[in-house]
Structures are given as C-alpha cells and as structure tokens.
Short mmCIF file of N, CA and C in Angstrom, two decimals:
data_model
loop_
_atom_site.label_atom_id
_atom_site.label_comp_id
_atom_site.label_asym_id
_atom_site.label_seq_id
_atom_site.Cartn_x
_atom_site.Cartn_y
_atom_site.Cartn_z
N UNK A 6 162.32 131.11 14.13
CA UNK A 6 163.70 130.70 13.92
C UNK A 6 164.65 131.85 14.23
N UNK A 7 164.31 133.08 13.97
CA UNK A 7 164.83 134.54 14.18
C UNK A 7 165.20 134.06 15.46
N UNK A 8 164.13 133.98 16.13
CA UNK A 8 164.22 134.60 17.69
C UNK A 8 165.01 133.38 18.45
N UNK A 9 165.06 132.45 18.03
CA UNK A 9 166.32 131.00 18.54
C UNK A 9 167.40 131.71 18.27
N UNK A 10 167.61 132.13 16.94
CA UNK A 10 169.07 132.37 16.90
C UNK A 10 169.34 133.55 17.54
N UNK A 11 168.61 134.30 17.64
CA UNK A 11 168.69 135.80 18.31
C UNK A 11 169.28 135.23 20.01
N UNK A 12 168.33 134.10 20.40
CA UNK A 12 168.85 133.72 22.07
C UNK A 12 170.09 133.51 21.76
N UNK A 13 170.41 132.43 20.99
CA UNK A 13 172.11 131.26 21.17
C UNK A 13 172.55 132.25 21.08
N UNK A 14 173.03 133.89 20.26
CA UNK A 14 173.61 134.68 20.23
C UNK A 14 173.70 135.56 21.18
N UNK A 15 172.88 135.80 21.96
CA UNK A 15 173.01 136.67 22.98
C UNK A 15 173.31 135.71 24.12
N UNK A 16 173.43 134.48 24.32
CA UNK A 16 174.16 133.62 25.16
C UNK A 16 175.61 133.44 24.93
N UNK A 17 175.91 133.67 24.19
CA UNK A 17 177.27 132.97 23.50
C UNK A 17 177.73 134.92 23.52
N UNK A 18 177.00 135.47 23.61
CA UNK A 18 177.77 136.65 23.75
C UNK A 18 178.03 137.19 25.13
N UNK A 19 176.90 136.85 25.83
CA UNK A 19 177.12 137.10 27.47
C UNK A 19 178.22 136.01 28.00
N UNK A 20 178.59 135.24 27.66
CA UNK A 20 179.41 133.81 28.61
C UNK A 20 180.85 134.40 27.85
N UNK A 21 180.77 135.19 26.67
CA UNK A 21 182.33 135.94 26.40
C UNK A 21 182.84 136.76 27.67
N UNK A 22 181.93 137.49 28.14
CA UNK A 22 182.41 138.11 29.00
C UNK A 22 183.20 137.72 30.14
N UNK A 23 183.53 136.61 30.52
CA UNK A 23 184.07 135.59 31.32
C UNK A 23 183.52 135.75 33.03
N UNK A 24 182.22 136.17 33.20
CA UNK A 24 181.94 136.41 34.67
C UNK A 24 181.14 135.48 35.02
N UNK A 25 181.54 135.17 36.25
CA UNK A 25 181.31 133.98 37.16
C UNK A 25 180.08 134.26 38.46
N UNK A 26 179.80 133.40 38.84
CA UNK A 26 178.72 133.59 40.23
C UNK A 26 179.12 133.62 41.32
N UNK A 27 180.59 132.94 41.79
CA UNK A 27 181.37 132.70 42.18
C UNK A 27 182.98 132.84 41.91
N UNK A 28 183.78 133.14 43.20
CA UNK A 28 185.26 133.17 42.30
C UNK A 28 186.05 131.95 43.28
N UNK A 29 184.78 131.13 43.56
CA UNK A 29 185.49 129.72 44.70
C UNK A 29 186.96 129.01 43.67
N UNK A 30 187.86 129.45 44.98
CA UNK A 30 188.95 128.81 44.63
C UNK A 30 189.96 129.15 45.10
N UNK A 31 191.59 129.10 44.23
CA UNK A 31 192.70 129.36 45.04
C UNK A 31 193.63 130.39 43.54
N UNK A 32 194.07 131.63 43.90
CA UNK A 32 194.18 132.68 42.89
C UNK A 32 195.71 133.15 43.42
N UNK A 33 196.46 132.71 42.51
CA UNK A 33 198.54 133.53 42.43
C UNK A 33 197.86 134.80 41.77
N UNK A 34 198.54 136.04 42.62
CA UNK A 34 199.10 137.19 41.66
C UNK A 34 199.96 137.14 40.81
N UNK A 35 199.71 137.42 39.75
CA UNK A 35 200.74 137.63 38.69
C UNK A 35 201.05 138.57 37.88
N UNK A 36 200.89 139.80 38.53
CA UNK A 36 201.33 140.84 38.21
C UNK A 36 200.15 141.76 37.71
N UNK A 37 200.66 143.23 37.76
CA UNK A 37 199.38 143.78 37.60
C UNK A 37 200.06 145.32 36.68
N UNK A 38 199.21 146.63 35.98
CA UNK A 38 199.33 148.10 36.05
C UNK A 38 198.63 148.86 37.10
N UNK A 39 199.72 149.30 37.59
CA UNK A 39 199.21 150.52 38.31
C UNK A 39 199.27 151.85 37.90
N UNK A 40 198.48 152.37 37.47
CA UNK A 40 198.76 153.91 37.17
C UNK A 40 199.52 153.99 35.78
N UNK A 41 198.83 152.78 34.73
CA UNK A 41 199.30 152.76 33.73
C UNK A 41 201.53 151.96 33.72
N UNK A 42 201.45 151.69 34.95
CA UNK A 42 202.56 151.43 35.06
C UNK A 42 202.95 149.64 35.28
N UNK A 43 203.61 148.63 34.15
CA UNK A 43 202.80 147.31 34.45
C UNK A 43 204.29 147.00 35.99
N UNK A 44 203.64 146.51 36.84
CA UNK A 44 204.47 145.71 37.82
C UNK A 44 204.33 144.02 37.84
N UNK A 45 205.68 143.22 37.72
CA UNK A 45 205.33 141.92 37.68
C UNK A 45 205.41 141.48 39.15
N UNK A 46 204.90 140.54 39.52
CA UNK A 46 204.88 139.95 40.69
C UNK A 46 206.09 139.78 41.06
N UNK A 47 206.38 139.80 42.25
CA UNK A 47 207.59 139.45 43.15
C UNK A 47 207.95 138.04 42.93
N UNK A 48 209.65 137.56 42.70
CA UNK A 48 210.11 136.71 42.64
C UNK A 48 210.47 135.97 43.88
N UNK A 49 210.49 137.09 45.00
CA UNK A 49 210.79 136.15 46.12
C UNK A 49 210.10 135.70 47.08
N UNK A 50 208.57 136.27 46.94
CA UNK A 50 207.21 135.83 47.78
C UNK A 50 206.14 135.48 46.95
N UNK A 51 205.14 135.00 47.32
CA UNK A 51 203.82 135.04 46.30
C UNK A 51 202.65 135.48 47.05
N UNK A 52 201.43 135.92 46.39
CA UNK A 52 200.42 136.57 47.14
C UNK A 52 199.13 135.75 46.66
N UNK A 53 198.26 135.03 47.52
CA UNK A 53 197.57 134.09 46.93
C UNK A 53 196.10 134.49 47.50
N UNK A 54 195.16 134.25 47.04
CA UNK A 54 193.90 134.58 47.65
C UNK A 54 192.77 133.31 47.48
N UNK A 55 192.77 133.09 49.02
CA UNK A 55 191.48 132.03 48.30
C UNK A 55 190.14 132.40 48.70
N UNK A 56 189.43 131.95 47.62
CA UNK A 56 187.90 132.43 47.86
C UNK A 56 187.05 131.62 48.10
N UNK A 57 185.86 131.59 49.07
CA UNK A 57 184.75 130.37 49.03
C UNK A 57 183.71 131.52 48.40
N UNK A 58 182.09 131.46 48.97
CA UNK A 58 181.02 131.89 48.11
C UNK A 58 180.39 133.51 48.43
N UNK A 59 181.37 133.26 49.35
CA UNK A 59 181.35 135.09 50.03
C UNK A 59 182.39 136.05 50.22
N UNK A 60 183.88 135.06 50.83
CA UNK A 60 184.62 135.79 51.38
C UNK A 60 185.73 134.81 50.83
N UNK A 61 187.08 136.09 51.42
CA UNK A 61 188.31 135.63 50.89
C UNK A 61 189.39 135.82 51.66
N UNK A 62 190.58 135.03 51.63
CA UNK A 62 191.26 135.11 52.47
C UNK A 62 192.74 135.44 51.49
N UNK A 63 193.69 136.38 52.11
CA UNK A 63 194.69 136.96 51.28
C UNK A 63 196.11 136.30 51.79
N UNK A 64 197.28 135.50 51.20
CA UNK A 64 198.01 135.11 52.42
C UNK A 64 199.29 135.65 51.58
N UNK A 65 200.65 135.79 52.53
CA UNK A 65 202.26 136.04 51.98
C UNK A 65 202.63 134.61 52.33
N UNK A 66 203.46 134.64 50.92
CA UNK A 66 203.87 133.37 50.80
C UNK A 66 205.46 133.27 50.98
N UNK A 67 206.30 133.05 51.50
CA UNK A 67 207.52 133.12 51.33
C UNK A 67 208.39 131.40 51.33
N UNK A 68 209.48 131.13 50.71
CA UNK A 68 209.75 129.77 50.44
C UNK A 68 210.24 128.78 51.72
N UNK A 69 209.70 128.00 52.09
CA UNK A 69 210.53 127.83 53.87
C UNK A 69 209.38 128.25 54.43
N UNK A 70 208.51 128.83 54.66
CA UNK A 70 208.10 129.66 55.59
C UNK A 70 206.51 129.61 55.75
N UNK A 71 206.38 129.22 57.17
CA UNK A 71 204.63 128.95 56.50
C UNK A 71 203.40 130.37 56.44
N UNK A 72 202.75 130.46 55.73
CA UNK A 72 201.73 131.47 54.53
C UNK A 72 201.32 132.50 55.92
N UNK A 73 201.61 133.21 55.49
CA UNK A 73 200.60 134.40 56.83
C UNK A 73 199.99 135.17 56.08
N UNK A 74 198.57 135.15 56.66
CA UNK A 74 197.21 136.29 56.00
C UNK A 74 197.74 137.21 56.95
N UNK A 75 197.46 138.27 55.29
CA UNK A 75 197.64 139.72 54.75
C UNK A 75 196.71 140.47 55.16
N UNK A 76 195.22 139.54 54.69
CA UNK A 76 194.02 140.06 54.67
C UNK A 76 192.98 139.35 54.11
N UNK A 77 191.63 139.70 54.82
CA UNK A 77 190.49 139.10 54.75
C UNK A 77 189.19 139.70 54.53
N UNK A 78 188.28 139.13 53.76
CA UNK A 78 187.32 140.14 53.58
C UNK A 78 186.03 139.14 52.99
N UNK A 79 185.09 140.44 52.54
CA UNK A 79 183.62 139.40 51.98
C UNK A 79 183.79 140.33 50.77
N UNK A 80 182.98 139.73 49.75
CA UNK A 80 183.02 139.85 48.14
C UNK A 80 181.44 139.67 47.74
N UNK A 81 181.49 140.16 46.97
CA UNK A 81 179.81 139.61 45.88
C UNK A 81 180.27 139.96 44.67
N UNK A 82 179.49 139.60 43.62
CA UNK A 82 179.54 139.58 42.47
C UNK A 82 178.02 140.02 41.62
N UNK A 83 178.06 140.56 40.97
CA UNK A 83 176.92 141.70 40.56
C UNK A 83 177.48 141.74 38.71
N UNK A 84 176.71 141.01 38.05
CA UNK A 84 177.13 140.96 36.25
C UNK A 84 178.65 140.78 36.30
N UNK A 85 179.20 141.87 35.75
CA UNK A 85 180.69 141.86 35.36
C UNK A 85 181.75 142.57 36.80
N UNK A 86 180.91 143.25 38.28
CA UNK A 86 181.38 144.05 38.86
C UNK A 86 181.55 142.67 40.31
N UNK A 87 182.65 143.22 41.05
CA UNK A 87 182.61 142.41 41.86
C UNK A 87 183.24 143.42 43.18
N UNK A 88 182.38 143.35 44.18
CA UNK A 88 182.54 144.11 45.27
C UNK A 88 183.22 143.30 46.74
N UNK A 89 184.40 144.36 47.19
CA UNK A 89 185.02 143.89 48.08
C UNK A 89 185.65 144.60 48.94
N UNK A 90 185.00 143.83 50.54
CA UNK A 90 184.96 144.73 51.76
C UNK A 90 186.01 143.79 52.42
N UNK A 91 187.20 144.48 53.20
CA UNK A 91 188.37 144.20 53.48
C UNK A 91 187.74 144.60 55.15
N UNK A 92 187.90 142.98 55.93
CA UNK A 92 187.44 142.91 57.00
C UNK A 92 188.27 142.65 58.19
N UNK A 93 190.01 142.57 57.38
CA UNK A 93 190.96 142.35 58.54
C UNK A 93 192.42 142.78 57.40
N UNK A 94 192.88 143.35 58.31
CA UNK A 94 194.57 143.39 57.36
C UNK A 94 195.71 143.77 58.72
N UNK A 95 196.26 142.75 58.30
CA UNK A 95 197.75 142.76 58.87
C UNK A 95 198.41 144.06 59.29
N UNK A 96 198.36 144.82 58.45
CA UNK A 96 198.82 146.15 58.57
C UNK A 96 197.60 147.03 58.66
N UNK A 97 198.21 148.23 59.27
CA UNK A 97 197.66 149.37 58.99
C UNK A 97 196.76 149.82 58.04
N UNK A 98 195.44 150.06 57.58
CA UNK A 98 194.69 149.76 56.40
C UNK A 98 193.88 150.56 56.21
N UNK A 99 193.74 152.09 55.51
CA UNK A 99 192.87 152.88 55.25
C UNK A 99 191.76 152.01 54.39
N UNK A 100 191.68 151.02 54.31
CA UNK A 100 190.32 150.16 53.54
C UNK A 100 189.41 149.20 54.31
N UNK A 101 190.16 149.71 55.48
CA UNK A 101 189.33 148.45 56.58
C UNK A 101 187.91 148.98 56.49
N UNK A 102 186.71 148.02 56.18
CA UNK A 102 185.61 148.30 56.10
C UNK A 102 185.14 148.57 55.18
N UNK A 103 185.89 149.34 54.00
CA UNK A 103 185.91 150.34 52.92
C UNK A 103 185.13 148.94 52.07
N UNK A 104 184.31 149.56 51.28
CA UNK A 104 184.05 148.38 50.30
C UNK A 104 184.43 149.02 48.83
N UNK A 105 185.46 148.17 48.08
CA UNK A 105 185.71 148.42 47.05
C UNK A 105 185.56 148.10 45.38
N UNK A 106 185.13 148.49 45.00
CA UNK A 106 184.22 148.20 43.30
C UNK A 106 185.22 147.65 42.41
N UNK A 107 185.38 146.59 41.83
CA UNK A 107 186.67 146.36 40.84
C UNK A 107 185.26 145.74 39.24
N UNK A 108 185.76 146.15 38.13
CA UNK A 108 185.16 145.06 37.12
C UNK A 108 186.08 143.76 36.82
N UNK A 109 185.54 142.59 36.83
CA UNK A 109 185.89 141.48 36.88
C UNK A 109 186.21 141.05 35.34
N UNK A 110 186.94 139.78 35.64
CA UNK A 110 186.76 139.02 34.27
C UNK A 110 187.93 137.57 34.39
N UNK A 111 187.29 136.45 33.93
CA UNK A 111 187.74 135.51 33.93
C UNK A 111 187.82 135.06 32.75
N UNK A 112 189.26 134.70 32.31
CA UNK A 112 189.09 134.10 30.84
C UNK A 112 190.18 133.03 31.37
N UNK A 113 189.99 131.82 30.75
CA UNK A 113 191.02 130.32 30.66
C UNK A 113 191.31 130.42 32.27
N UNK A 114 192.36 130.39 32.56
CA UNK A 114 192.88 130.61 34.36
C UNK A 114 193.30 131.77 34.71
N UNK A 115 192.70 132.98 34.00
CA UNK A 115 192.99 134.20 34.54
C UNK A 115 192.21 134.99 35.08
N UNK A 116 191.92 135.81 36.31
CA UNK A 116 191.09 136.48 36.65
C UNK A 116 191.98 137.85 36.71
N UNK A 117 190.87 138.66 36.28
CA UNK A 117 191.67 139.60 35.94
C UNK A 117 190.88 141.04 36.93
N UNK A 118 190.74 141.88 37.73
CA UNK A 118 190.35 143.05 38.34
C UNK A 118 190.99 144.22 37.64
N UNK A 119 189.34 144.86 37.79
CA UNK A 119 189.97 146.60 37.16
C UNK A 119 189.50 147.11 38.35
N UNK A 120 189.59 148.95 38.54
CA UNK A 120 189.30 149.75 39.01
C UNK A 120 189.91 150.52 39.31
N UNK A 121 189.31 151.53 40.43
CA UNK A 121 190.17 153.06 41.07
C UNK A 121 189.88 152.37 42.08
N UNK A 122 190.97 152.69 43.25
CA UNK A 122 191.50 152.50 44.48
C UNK A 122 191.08 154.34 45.29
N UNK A 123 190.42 154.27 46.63
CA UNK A 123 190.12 155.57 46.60
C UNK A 123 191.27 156.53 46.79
N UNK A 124 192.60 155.96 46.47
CA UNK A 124 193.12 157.37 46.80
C UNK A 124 193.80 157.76 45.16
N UNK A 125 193.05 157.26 44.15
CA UNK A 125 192.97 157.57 42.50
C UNK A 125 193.65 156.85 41.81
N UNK A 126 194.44 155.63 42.52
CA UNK A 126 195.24 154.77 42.06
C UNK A 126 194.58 153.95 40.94
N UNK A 127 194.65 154.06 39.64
CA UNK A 127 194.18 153.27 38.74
C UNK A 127 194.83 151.49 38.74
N UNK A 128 194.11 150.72 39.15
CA UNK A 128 194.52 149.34 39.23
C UNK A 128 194.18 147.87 38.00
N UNK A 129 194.82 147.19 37.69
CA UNK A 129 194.81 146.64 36.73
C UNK A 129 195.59 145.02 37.02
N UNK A 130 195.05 143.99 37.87
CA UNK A 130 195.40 143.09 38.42
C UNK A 130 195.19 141.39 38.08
N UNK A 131 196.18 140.57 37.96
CA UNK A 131 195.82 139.66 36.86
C UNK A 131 196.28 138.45 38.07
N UNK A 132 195.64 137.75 38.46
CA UNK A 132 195.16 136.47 39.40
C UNK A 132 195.48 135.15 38.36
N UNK A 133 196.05 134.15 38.82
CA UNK A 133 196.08 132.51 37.97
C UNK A 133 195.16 131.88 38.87
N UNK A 134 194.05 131.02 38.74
CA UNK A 134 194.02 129.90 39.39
C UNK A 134 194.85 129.21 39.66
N UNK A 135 194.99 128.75 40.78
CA UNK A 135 195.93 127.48 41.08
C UNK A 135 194.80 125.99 41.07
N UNK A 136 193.90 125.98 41.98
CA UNK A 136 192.60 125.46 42.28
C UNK A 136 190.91 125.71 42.42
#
C-alpha cells in the first residue's frame, strides 16, 4: 500500500512541473524579464510562434498587415529543458545555428522559458496559447 501511494505521489508531483512532450501549437508573447528587468509586450505588433513536433515558426504581427516570419528553427524537449536551434532569421543573427538551452514550463495557457542568452542576457519569457 506504501509503495501505491509512494507512485500516485511521485506522479502528481512530476505532472506539477507543467512539462510537455510537445509544445504543438500557436503561442502570443506576453511579455517577459530581461536582466531582471520585466518588459511587457508591444502594443502595436504581436510576436507569435507556432510549433508542430520539432520545429517552430516565429512571425511579426502588425494590424492590417499580413504576419512575416522573424524566424525559424527546430526544438526538442528533454524533462523540464527545451532546446532551440534558430535555422533562419530575418535579420542579422549571431544565433543562426546556435542551439539554445531555455528551462520550460507550462502551467493553464502559459508557457513560460528561462535561461542565459550567450551574450549573458538573463531571459525570462511568458508565451499564451492561442491554439
């Protein structure tokens, strides 16, 4: 009986963590800290990312105006860590190729990314589902 309850508990404690196998779907920025500093999302564009089971596509949204990708890339997901290699960007992009480490977390419709950015930028980024 120990060892039942010992599982449901260590299930019910791992599925707190809110990490997924997948982040298939469609994700608004909504603001993030950088460098301990919080920035809210822009009022006059939106930045949306959608994901299928590998890769993701980054687009600018402006009102009127139809969506142009930012940037594109492939992803995995590893426990709570989720890795992501930026395989096209609009601009100029010291990350092209770069694969970058964020810890994940999904709670209700929020996905949320941590990490360091390599040039020491501490990042702190909070995603809505849309779909």
């Amino acid at each position: 009986m120990k060892r039942i309850l010992s599982a449901i508990l260590l299930v019910i404690i791992l599925c707190a963590f809110g990490t997924a196998d997948t982040l298939t779907g469609t994700w608004q920025y909504s603001g993030g800290i950088y460098n301990g500093k919080a920035e809210p999302a822009s009022k006059d564009y939106t930045l949306q990312r959608q994901y299928d089971d590998a890769h993701y596509n980054a687009l600018f949204i402006e009102k009127g105006a139809e969506p142009i990708p930012y940037e594109k890339g492939n992803y995995t997901l590893k426990q709570d860590t989720c890795f992501e290699t930026q395989t096209f960007s609009a601009e100029p992009s010291k990350l092209l190729n770069v694969t970058l480490k964020y810890r994940y977390q999904i709670k209700n419709d929020t996905l949320t990314f941590n990490g360091v950015l390599p040039n020491g930028t501490t990042v702190q980024e909070y995603w809505k589902r849309l779909k």
